[in-house]
Amino acid sequence: MSQSQISGSQALMRAFLAEGVETIFGYPGGAIMPVYDALYDFHDKMRHILVRHEQGAVHAAQGYSRVTGKTGVVIATSGPGATNVITGVADAMIDSTPMVVVCGQVVASLLATDAFQETDVVGITQPITKWSYQIRSAAEIPWAVARAFYIAREGRPGPVVLDLTKNAQIELMNFHYEPCTFIRSFIPTPPIDEQVVSDAAALINQAKKPFALVGQGVILGNAENELLAMLEKAQIPAAWTLLGLSAMPTDHPLNKGMLGMHGNYGCNIKTNECDVLIAIGMRFDDRVTSKLATYAKQAKIIHFDIDIAEINKNVKADVAVLGNSKETIAAVTKQLQPARHDEWISSFDSYAKIEYDEVIKEEIDPSTPDIKMGEVISKVSEATGHKAICVTDVGQNQMMGARYFRFSQTRSMVTSGGLGTMGFGLPAAIGAKIGAPHRTVCLFCGDGGIQMTIQELGTILQENIGVKIIVLNNHFLGMVRQWQEMFFDERYSFTNMKNPDFVAVAKAYGINGKCVSTHEELDHAIAEMVSNDDAYLLEVRIEPKGMVLPMVPAGADITDVRLK
């Protein structure tokens, strides 16, 4: 053995360090043991979080990435370890989250023999990753890792999977690392077309009723300041998608609320009244547009995006501004004339008042003894000074979190937007707290969702992670129950839940907690929960049949907003 030679596993660790990796989420197993043996010698340079299930590792890496902007890193073993990461990989793909997942694999000589814990990881993950590659020799590791991080973070971010055979982990090689800066045929950021920029600016300058739809592309491009500069210069009211939340402060006068199925009344109505619709870093998914045949047909459409595949996919753009949002927004803003649209902006107010009177007032300040979801979320947000990171699971808790939590800084909303993965919340909150240790992280989840990944309370115990867990317990799979009530004649088919004592479960993991069922208890418990940085589980017994309103039924016109 040459003194300059190292094993493939050691090379992987050195490659991680070269890419600036500080935190790894993972779970060891047979086919990845050489890598974990090498990690033993690097534990003072990289923090490894031992989760309780591989799905927890990918969701934690997503939470970490979403609050830091860094690429999340996951290690899992072969076979079931690899298949357990699939949901999280698909989630990261549709939500544009940069992530590198390294899975162990059987030795190359046993590939395609149905060896113990062998599965076709590349075949499974190719449709749900930006790149999936099998490494069969140690010499490939530096090249593959450099390429993986480059692809994951550049352009529209997303997940990459490296399927690492066991022999490659053990073989010796001469280590040399060169970061990847170019891949032939991969153009992550399209060059800006100056004529298109001028065309977009001309449309906005001529607009009488412009309306901006803000998606996650603004946050991914670090373009929050550029966005505000454009909106304020041309006085453009804006609304956000679920993943665009926190790109601009909640209380900004041009922020008119959320779009889509459970969005704000005025935002959906005005979508079909504006004359220029400016979509920025969003993909016109069905939860935002509802019925495409009647969506914003009166408006000229300007679509800013870094991914050409999103242009004209669902909604045809009159002007498509391709490129990084930080650069394209600034380029268009330079050509904008200062403008005022006072009458147009104030026209949102009447709808906001109707929504407040019909929905919001009773939701945050109920007149009945039962605690409501919006009341809980509003009070927790208030108790944190509207400075906390809001993490949600999926279902009613997610939509209520989006509607009633308030934001004062960017990268403050972590949720599973596109895939809608129940069980996402708890591990994602763990990753968010690790990524932003000095901020308060509040997780809102239902009694159904938390039980999908409740084993990650063990990760909180082991790593002493101060996540605030708020379980909105209505003894139902709430969102499915709501649809059964509205669209299935109240036939509550298998949505009632008999639950454990969540506070007792938390205490078994060394986590303090409390269960409340009255308004008075709620105030005291929230104050206790946020009084220090320790983990805390607050179970809130909420009204059994609470509804998330407003609601646009699936497939209806976006203006078909139901307030009751």
Coordinates of C-alpha atoms in Angstrom, one line a residue:
M1 CA 0.0 0.0 0.0
S2 CA 1.4 3.4 -1.0
Q3 CA 1.4 5.9 1.8
S4 CA -0.5 8.3 -0.6
Q5 CA -3.3 5.9 -1.1
I6 CA -6.5 5.9 0.8
S7 CA -9.7 3.8 0.8
G8 CA -12.8 4.8 -1.2
S9 CA -14.6 5.5 2.0
Q10 CA -11.9 7.9 3.2
A11 CA -12.0 9.5 -0.2
L12 CA -15.7 10.0 0.3
M13 CA -15.1 11.8 3.6
R14 CA -12.4 14.0 2.1
A15 CA -14.7 14.8 -0.9
F16 CA -17.5 15.8 1.6
L17 CA -15.1 18.2 3.4
A18 CA -14.0 19.7 0.0
E19 CA -17.7 20.4 -0.7
G20 CA -18.1 22.1 2.7
V21 CA -20.2 19.4 4.3
E22 CA -20.8 20.1 8.0
T23 CA -23.7 17.8 8.8
I24 CA -24.8 14.4 7.6
F25 CA -28.1 12.7 8.3
G26 CA -27.9 8.9 8.2
Y27 CA -28.4 5.4 9.4
P28 CA -25.7 2.6 9.1
G29 CA -26.1 -0.9 7.7
G30 CA -24.1 -3.8 6.2
A31 CA -23.4 -2.4 2.7
I32 CA -22.3 1.0 4.0
M33 CA -20.2 -0.1 7.0
P34 CA -16.8 0.9 5.4
V35 CA -18.1 4.4 5.0
Y36 CA -19.3 4.6 8.6
D37 CA -15.9 3.2 9.7
A38 CA -14.2 6.0 7.8
L39 CA -16.7 8.5 9.3
Y40 CA -15.4 7.5 12.8
D41 CA -12.2 9.3 12.0
F42 CA -13.9 12.4 10.8
H43 CA -16.4 12.9 13.6
D44 CA -14.7 16.0 14.8
K45 CA -15.0 17.6 11.4
M46 CA -18.5 16.6 10.4
R47 CA -21.6 16.1 12.6
H48 CA -23.5 13.0 11.9
I49 CA -27.1 12.8 13.1
L50 CA -28.3 9.2 13.8
V51 CA -31.9 9.2 12.8
R52 CA -34.3 6.4 13.7
H53 CA -35.5 5.6 10.1
E54 CA -33.9 6.5 6.8
Q55 CA -37.1 8.5 5.8
G56 CA -36.3 10.7 8.8
A57 CA -32.8 11.3 7.4
V58 CA -34.0 12.6 4.0
H59 CA -36.7 14.8 5.5
A60 CA -34.2 16.2 8.1
A61 CA -31.8 16.9 5.3
Q62 CA -34.6 18.8 3.5
G63 CA -35.4 20.9 6.6
Y64 CA -31.7 21.6 7.0
S65 CA -31.3 22.7 3.4
R66 CA -34.5 24.8 3.3
V67 CA -33.4 27.0 6.2
T68 CA -29.7 27.2 5.2
G69 CA -29.6 27.1 1.5
K70 CA -26.9 24.4 1.7
T71 CA -27.0 21.0 0.1
G72 CA -28.4 18.3 2.5
V73 CA -26.4 15.1 2.8
V74 CA -27.8 11.7 3.6
I75 CA -26.1 8.3 4.0
A76 CA -28.1 5.0 4.0
T77 CA -27.4 1.4 3.4
S78 CA -28.5 -0.8 0.5
G79 CA -31.8 -2.6 0.0
P80 CA -34.4 -1.4 2.5
G81 CA -32.2 1.5 3.7
A82 CA -32.2 2.8 0.1
T83 CA -35.8 2.2 -0.6
N84 CA -36.7 4.0 2.7
V85 CA -35.2 7.2 1.3
I86 CA -37.3 7.2 -1.8
T87 CA -40.3 9.2 -0.5
G88 CA -37.9 12.0 0.7
V89 CA -36.0 12.0 -2.6
A90 CA -39.2 12.4 -4.5
D91 CA -40.3 15.1 -2.1
A92 CA -37.0 17.0 -2.6
M93 CA -37.3 16.7 -6.4
I94 CA -40.7 18.3 -6.7
D95 CA -39.8 20.9 -4.1
S96 CA -36.5 21.8 -5.7
T97 CA -34.4 21.0 -2.6
P98 CA -30.6 20.3 -3.1
M99 CA -29.6 17.0 -1.6
V100 CA -26.9 14.3 -2.1
V101 CA -27.9 10.8 -1.0
V102 CA -25.2 8.1 -0.8
C103 CA -26.6 4.6 -0.6
G104 CA -24.5 1.5 0.0
Q105 CA -24.7 -1.3 -2.6
V106 CA -23.5 -4.9 -2.8
V107 CA -20.1 -5.5 -4.3
A108 CA -20.0 -5.0 -8.0
S109 CA -19.3 -8.7 -8.7
L110 CA -22.7 -9.5 -7.1
L111 CA -24.8 -6.9 -9.0
A112 CA -27.9 -8.4 -10.6
T113 CA -27.7 -11.6 -8.6
D114 CA -30.4 -10.8 -6.1
A115 CA -27.7 -10.7 -3.4
F116 CA -28.6 -9.9 0.2
Q117 CA -30.1 -6.4 0.5
E118 CA -29.5 -5.7 -3.2
T119 CA -32.0 -3.5 -5.1
D120 CA -31.9 -1.5 -8.3
V121 CA -31.4 1.9 -6.7
V122 CA -30.4 3.7 -9.9
G123 CA -33.4 2.3 -11.7
I124 CA -35.8 3.3 -9.0
T125 CA -34.4 6.8 -8.5
Q126 CA -33.7 8.0 -12.0
P127 CA -37.2 9.4 -12.6
I128 CA -37.1 11.3 -9.2
T129 CA -33.6 12.8 -9.2
K130 CA -31.6 15.3 -11.2
W131 CA -28.9 12.5 -11.5
S132 CA -28.6 9.0 -10.2
Y133 CA -25.3 7.2 -10.6
Q134 CA -23.7 3.9 -9.5
I135 CA -20.1 4.0 -8.4
R136 CA -18.3 0.7 -9.0
S137 CA -14.7 1.6 -8.3
A138 CA -13.0 3.8 -5.7
A139 CA -11.3 5.8 -8.4
E140 CA -14.7 7.2 -9.5
I141 CA -15.6 8.6 -6.1
P142 CA -14.0 12.1 -6.2
W143 CA -15.3 12.7 -9.8
A144 CA -18.8 11.5 -8.9
V145 CA -19.1 13.4 -5.6
A146 CA -18.0 16.7 -7.3
R147 CA -20.5 16.2 -10.1
A148 CA -23.2 15.3 -7.6
F149 CA -22.9 18.5 -5.6
Y150 CA -22.6 20.6 -8.7
I151 CA -25.8 19.1 -10.2
A152 CA -27.7 19.2 -6.9
R153 CA -27.2 22.9 -6.2
E154 CA -26.8 24.6 -9.6
G155 CA -29.7 25.9 -11.6
R156 CA -33.0 24.6 -10.2
P157 CA -31.9 22.6 -7.2
G158 CA -32.8 19.0 -6.5
P159 CA -31.7 15.6 -5.3
V160 CA -28.8 13.4 -6.5
V161 CA -28.3 9.8 -5.6
L162 CA -25.0 8.0 -5.6
D163 CA -25.2 4.2 -5.4
L164 CA -21.9 3.2 -3.9
T165 CA -20.8 -0.5 -4.3
K166 CA -19.1 -2.0 -1.2
N167 CA -15.9 -2.9 -3.1
A168 CA -15.6 0.8 -4.1
Q169 CA -15.7 1.8 -0.5
I170 CA -12.9 -0.6 0.4
E171 CA -10.6 -0.3 -2.7
L172 CA -7.5 1.9 -2.4
M173 CA -6.9 4.9 -4.7
N174 CA -4.8 8.0 -5.1
F175 CA -7.0 10.9 -3.9
H176 CA -7.2 14.1 -5.9
Y177 CA -10.3 16.4 -5.8
E178 CA -11.4 18.9 -8.3
P179 CA -14.7 20.7 -7.8
C180 CA -17.0 20.4 -10.8
T181 CA -17.7 23.7 -12.5
F182 CA -19.0 22.6 -15.9
I183 CA -20.8 19.6 -17.5
R184 CA -21.3 19.5 -21.2
S185 CA -25.0 19.8 -22.2
F186 CA -26.0 20.9 -18.7
I187 CA -26.9 24.6 -18.7
P188 CA -28.1 25.2 -15.1
T189 CA -28.7 28.9 -15.5
P190 CA -29.9 30.2 -18.9
P191 CA -28.4 33.4 -20.1
I192 CA -30.6 36.5 -19.8
D193 CA -32.2 37.6 -23.1
E194 CA -32.2 41.5 -23.0
Q195 CA -35.0 41.7 -25.5
V196 CA -37.2 39.6 -23.3
V197 CA -36.3 41.7 -20.3
S198 CA -37.4 44.8 -22.3
D199 CA -40.6 43.1 -23.3
A200 CA -41.5 42.2 -19.7
A201 CA -40.7 45.7 -18.5
A202 CA -42.9 47.2 -21.3
L203 CA -45.8 45.0 -20.3
I204 CA -45.5 46.0 -16.6
N205 CA -45.1 49.7 -17.5
Q206 CA -48.3 49.6 -19.5
A207 CA -50.3 47.6 -16.8
K208 CA -53.2 49.2 -15.0
K209 CA -53.8 46.2 -12.7
P210 CA -50.5 44.2 -12.4
F211 CA -50.4 41.3 -9.9
A212 CA -47.3 39.3 -8.9
L213 CA -47.3 35.6 -7.9
V214 CA -44.3 34.8 -5.7
G215 CA -42.9 31.3 -5.6
Q216 CA -40.0 29.6 -4.0
G217 CA -37.7 30.5 -6.9
V218 CA -37.3 33.9 -5.3
I219 CA -36.0 32.3 -2.1
L220 CA -33.8 29.8 -4.0
G221 CA -32.3 32.7 -6.0
N222 CA -31.7 34.8 -2.8
A223 CA -33.8 37.4 -4.7
E224 CA -35.9 38.7 -1.8
N225 CA -34.5 42.3 -1.9
E226 CA -34.7 42.4 -5.7
L227 CA -38.4 41.3 -5.5
L228 CA -39.3 44.1 -3.0
A229 CA -37.4 46.6 -5.1
M230 CA -39.5 45.7 -8.2
L231 CA -42.8 45.5 -6.3
E232 CA -42.3 48.9 -4.6
K233 CA -41.0 50.7 -7.6
A234 CA -44.0 49.8 -9.8
Q235 CA -46.5 49.4 -6.8
I236 CA -47.4 45.9 -7.7
P237 CA -49.6 43.9 -5.2
A238 CA -48.3 40.3 -4.6
A239 CA -49.5 37.0 -3.4
W240 CA -47.4 33.8 -2.7
T241 CA -47.5 30.1 -3.2
L242 CA -47.1 27.7 -0.3
L243 CA -43.3 27.5 -0.9
G244 CA -43.0 31.2 -1.6
L245 CA -44.1 31.9 1.9
S246 CA -41.7 34.2 3.9
A247 CA -40.0 35.6 0.7
M248 CA -41.5 38.9 1.8
P249 CA -42.7 40.0 5.2
T250 CA -46.3 39.1 6.1
D251 CA -47.1 42.7 7.1
H252 CA -45.7 44.4 4.0
P253 CA -48.5 46.5 2.5
L254 CA -48.1 45.0 -0.9
N255 CA -48.4 41.4 0.5
K256 CA -52.0 40.4 -0.1
G257 CA -51.8 36.8 1.0
M258 CA -51.7 33.2 -0.3
L259 CA -52.9 31.8 -3.6
G260 CA -54.8 28.7 -4.4
M261 CA -57.1 26.1 -2.9
H262 CA -56.9 27.5 0.6
G263 CA -55.5 30.8 -0.3
N264 CA -56.9 34.2 0.5
Y265 CA -60.3 35.3 -1.0
G266 CA -59.0 38.5 -2.7
C267 CA -55.9 36.9 -4.2
N268 CA -57.9 34.3 -6.0
I269 CA -60.6 36.7 -7.2
K270 CA -58.0 39.2 -8.4
T271 CA -56.1 36.6 -10.4
N272 CA -59.0 36.7 -12.8
E273 CA -59.2 40.5 -12.8
C274 CA -55.6 41.6 -13.3
D275 CA -54.3 42.7 -16.7
V276 CA -50.7 41.5 -16.3
L277 CA -49.9 38.5 -14.2
I278 CA -46.3 38.3 -13.1
A279 CA -45.3 34.8 -12.0
I280 CA -41.9 34.6 -10.4
G281 CA -40.3 31.3 -9.6
M282 CA -43.5 29.3 -9.5
R283 CA -44.8 26.5 -11.6
F284 CA -48.6 27.0 -11.9
D285 CA -49.4 23.7 -10.1
D286 CA -53.0 22.7 -9.9
R287 CA -53.4 23.7 -6.2
V288 CA -52.7 27.3 -7.3
T289 CA -54.5 27.5 -10.6
S290 CA -57.4 25.1 -10.1
K291 CA -59.3 25.0 -13.5
L292 CA -56.8 26.0 -16.2
A293 CA -59.4 26.6 -18.8
T294 CA -60.7 29.7 -16.9
Y295 CA -57.5 30.7 -15.2
A296 CA -56.4 34.3 -15.8
K297 CA -57.5 34.3 -19.4
Q298 CA -57.9 38.1 -19.4
A299 CA -54.3 38.7 -18.4
K300 CA -50.9 39.0 -20.2
I301 CA -48.6 36.4 -18.5
I302 CA -45.0 37.1 -17.6
H303 CA -43.2 34.1 -16.3
F304 CA -39.8 34.3 -14.5
D305 CA -38.2 31.0 -14.0
I306 CA -34.7 29.3 -14.1
D307 CA -36.1 26.1 -15.6
I308 CA -37.3 26.2 -19.2
A309 CA -39.3 23.1 -18.6
E310 CA -41.8 25.1 -16.5
I311 CA -42.4 27.6 -19.3
N312 CA -45.8 26.9 -21.1
K313 CA -46.2 23.6 -19.2
N314 CA -49.5 24.6 -17.5
V315 CA -50.1 28.2 -18.4
K316 CA -48.9 29.8 -21.6
A317 CA -46.6 32.7 -21.1
D318 CA -46.7 35.9 -23.3
V319 CA -43.2 36.7 -22.1
A320 CA -40.9 34.1 -20.5
V321 CA -37.9 35.6 -18.6
L322 CA -35.4 32.8 -18.2
G323 CA -32.6 32.9 -15.7
N324 CA -31.7 33.3 -12.0
S325 CA -34.4 35.3 -10.3
K326 CA -31.9 37.6 -8.6
E327 CA -30.5 38.7 -11.9
T328 CA -33.7 38.7 -14.0
I329 CA -35.8 40.6 -11.5
A330 CA -33.1 43.2 -11.1
A331 CA -32.7 43.5 -14.9
V332 CA -36.5 44.1 -15.4
T333 CA -36.7 46.5 -12.5
K334 CA -34.0 48.7 -14.1
Q335 CA -36.4 49.3 -17.0
L336 CA -39.5 49.9 -14.9
Q337 CA -41.0 53.4 -14.5
P338 CA -42.1 54.3 -11.0
A339 CA -45.9 53.9 -10.9
R340 CA -48.8 53.9 -8.5
H341 CA -51.8 51.6 -8.6
D342 CA -53.6 52.8 -5.5
E343 CA -57.2 52.1 -6.7
W344 CA -56.2 48.6 -7.8
I345 CA -54.3 47.8 -4.6
S346 CA -57.1 49.1 -2.4
S347 CA -59.6 46.9 -4.3
F348 CA -58.2 43.9 -2.4
D349 CA -59.4 45.4 0.9
S350 CA -63.1 44.6 0.5
Y351 CA -62.4 41.0 0.0
A352 CA -60.0 40.9 2.9
K353 CA -62.7 42.3 5.1
I354 CA -65.2 39.8 4.0
E355 CA -62.8 37.0 4.6
Y356 CA -61.9 38.4 8.1
D357 CA -65.6 38.7 9.0
E358 CA -66.7 35.3 7.6
V359 CA -63.6 33.1 8.4
I360 CA -60.6 34.6 10.2
K361 CA -62.2 36.4 13.2
E362 CA -63.9 33.3 14.6
E363 CA -60.9 31.1 13.7
I364 CA -58.4 33.2 15.8
D365 CA -60.7 34.4 18.5
P366 CA -63.4 31.7 18.8
S367 CA -66.7 32.3 20.6
T368 CA -67.1 28.6 21.4
P369 CA -65.3 26.6 24.2
D370 CA -63.4 24.5 21.6
I371 CA -59.9 25.5 20.6
K372 CA -59.5 26.1 16.9
M373 CA -56.4 25.4 14.8
G374 CA -56.0 29.0 13.6
E375 CA -56.2 30.2 17.2
V376 CA -53.3 27.9 18.2
I377 CA -51.0 28.9 15.3
S378 CA -51.8 32.6 15.6
K379 CA -50.9 32.6 19.3
V380 CA -47.7 30.6 18.9
S381 CA -46.6 33.0 16.1
E382 CA -47.3 35.9 18.4
A383 CA -45.4 34.3 21.3
T384 CA -42.3 34.0 19.2
G385 CA -42.5 37.6 18.0
H386 CA -43.3 36.3 14.5
K387 CA -39.5 35.5 14.2
A388 CA -39.7 31.7 14.4
I389 CA -39.3 29.1 11.7
C390 CA -42.7 27.4 11.0
V391 CA -42.5 23.7 10.0
T392 CA -45.6 21.8 9.2
D393 CA -46.6 18.3 8.4
V394 CA -49.3 17.8 5.8
G395 CA -53.1 18.3 6.0
Q396 CA -55.1 20.8 7.8
N397 CA -52.2 21.7 10.1
Q398 CA -50.2 22.7 6.9
M399 CA -52.8 25.0 5.4
M400 CA -53.6 26.5 8.8
G401 CA -49.8 27.1 9.4
A402 CA -49.5 28.8 6.1
R403 CA -52.5 31.0 6.7
Y404 CA -52.1 32.0 10.3
F405 CA -48.3 32.0 11.0
R406 CA -46.7 35.4 10.4
F407 CA -43.2 35.9 9.0
S408 CA -40.7 38.7 9.4
Q409 CA -37.6 37.0 7.7
T410 CA -37.0 34.7 4.7
R411 CA -36.4 30.9 4.8
S412 CA -38.9 30.6 7.7
M413 CA -41.4 28.2 6.2
V414 CA -40.6 24.5 5.8
T415 CA -43.3 22.2 4.4
S416 CA -43.8 19.5 1.9
G417 CA -45.4 21.4 -0.9
G418 CA -45.5 19.3 -4.1
L419 CA -45.6 15.8 -2.8
G420 CA -47.6 16.5 0.3
T421 CA -45.8 13.9 2.4
M422 CA -47.4 13.1 5.8
G423 CA -44.7 12.4 8.3
F424 CA -42.5 15.1 6.8
G425 CA -42.9 17.5 9.7
L426 CA -41.0 16.0 12.7
P427 CA -37.8 15.1 11.0
A428 CA -37.8 18.3 8.9
A429 CA -38.1 20.3 12.1
I430 CA -35.1 18.5 13.5
G431 CA -33.1 19.4 10.4
A432 CA -34.3 23.0 10.5
K433 CA -33.2 23.4 14.1
I434 CA -29.8 21.9 13.4
G435 CA -29.4 24.3 10.4
A436 CA -30.6 27.3 12.4
P437 CA -29.7 26.6 16.0
H438 CA -30.3 30.1 17.2
R439 CA -33.8 30.4 15.9
T440 CA -37.0 29.0 17.4
V441 CA -38.4 26.2 15.3
C442 CA -42.1 25.4 15.7
L443 CA -43.6 22.3 14.2
F444 CA -47.4 22.1 13.6
C445 CA -48.6 18.6 12.9
G446 CA -51.8 16.5 13.2
D447 CA -52.3 13.4 15.3
G448 CA -52.1 11.4 12.1
G449 CA -48.9 12.8 10.6
I450 CA -46.8 12.7 13.8
Q451 CA -47.4 9.0 14.1
M452 CA -45.9 8.4 10.7
T453 CA -42.4 9.4 11.9
I454 CA -42.8 9.7 15.7
Q455 CA -39.8 7.5 16.2
E456 CA -37.7 10.6 15.5
L457 CA -38.4 11.7 19.0
G458 CA -35.4 9.4 19.7
T459 CA -33.2 11.6 17.5
I460 CA -34.3 14.7 19.5
L461 CA -33.4 12.8 22.7
Q462 CA -30.0 11.7 21.5
E463 CA -29.0 15.0 19.9
N464 CA -30.8 17.3 22.4
I465 CA -32.6 19.3 19.7
G466 CA -34.9 22.0 21.0
V467 CA -37.8 21.7 18.6
K468 CA -41.2 22.9 19.7
I469 CA -43.8 20.3 18.7
I470 CA -47.4 21.4 18.6
V471 CA -49.8 18.4 18.0
L472 CA -53.2 19.6 16.8
N473 CA -55.2 16.6 17.9
N474 CA -58.8 16.3 16.6
H475 CA -58.8 12.5 16.6
F476 CA -59.2 12.6 12.9
L477 CA -57.2 12.6 9.7
G478 CA -58.5 16.1 9.4
M479 CA -58.1 17.1 5.8
V480 CA -59.5 13.8 4.5
R481 CA -62.4 14.1 7.0
Q482 CA -63.0 17.7 5.7
W483 CA -63.3 16.4 2.1
Q484 CA -65.6 13.5 3.3
E485 CA -67.8 16.1 4.9
M486 CA -67.9 18.4 1.9
F487 CA -67.8 16.0 -1.0
F488 CA -68.7 12.5 0.2
D489 CA -71.9 13.1 2.1
E490 CA -70.2 12.9 5.6
R491 CA -69.3 9.3 5.1
Y492 CA -66.2 9.3 7.4
S493 CA -64.6 6.2 6.1
F494 CA -61.6 5.2 8.2
T495 CA -60.5 8.7 9.3
N496 CA -61.3 8.5 13.0
M497 CA -58.1 8.1 15.1
K498 CA -57.7 6.5 18.5
N499 CA -54.5 8.0 19.7
P500 CA -51.8 7.3 22.4
D501 CA -51.0 9.8 25.2
F502 CA -48.7 12.0 23.2
V503 CA -47.3 13.8 26.3
A504 CA -46.5 10.5 27.9
V505 CA -44.8 9.3 24.7
A506 CA -42.7 12.5 24.6
K507 CA -41.8 12.1 28.3
A508 CA -40.6 8.6 27.6
Y509 CA -38.1 10.2 25.2
G510 CA -37.1 12.8 27.9
I511 CA -39.1 15.6 26.3
N512 CA -41.3 17.9 28.5
G513 CA -44.8 18.5 27.4
K514 CA -48.4 19.3 28.3
C515 CA -51.9 18.6 27.0
V516 CA -54.5 21.4 26.9
S517 CA -58.1 21.6 26.0
T518 CA -59.2 25.1 27.0
H519 CA -58.4 28.6 25.8
E520 CA -57.0 29.5 29.2
E521 CA -54.7 26.5 29.4
L522 CA -53.5 27.2 25.9
D523 CA -52.1 30.6 26.7
H524 CA -50.2 29.3 29.8
A525 CA -48.8 26.3 27.9
I526 CA -47.5 28.3 25.0
A527 CA -45.7 30.7 27.4
E528 CA -44.1 27.7 29.1
M529 CA -43.2 26.1 25.8
V530 CA -41.3 29.2 24.5
S531 CA -39.7 30.1 27.8
N532 CA -36.5 28.2 27.0
D533 CA -34.7 26.5 24.2
D534 CA -35.5 22.9 25.2
A535 CA -37.6 20.5 23.2
Y536 CA -41.3 20.6 24.1
L537 CA -44.4 18.8 23.0
L538 CA -47.7 20.6 23.3
E539 CA -50.8 18.5 22.6
V540 CA -53.8 20.7 21.9
R541 CA -57.2 19.1 21.9
I542 CA -58.9 21.0 19.1
E543 CA -62.5 21.0 17.8
P544 CA -63.1 17.6 16.1
K545 CA -64.6 18.9 12.9
G546 CA -62.7 22.1 12.2
M547 CA -62.5 23.2 8.6
V548 CA -59.8 24.9 6.6
L549 CA -61.6 27.8 4.8
P550 CA -61.7 29.5 2.4
M551 CA -61.6 26.6 -0.1
V552 CA -61.7 26.3 -3.9
P553 CA -63.0 22.8 -4.7
A554 CA -60.6 20.8 -6.8
G555 CA -61.2 21.5 -10.5
A556 CA -63.4 24.5 -10.0
D557 CA -62.7 28.0 -11.2
I558 CA -60.2 29.8 -9.1
T559 CA -62.8 32.4 -8.3
D560 CA -65.2 29.7 -6.9
V561 CA -64.2 30.5 -3.4
R562 CA -66.2 28.9 -0.6
L563 CA -66.2 30.8 2.7
K564 CA -68.6 28.4 4.5

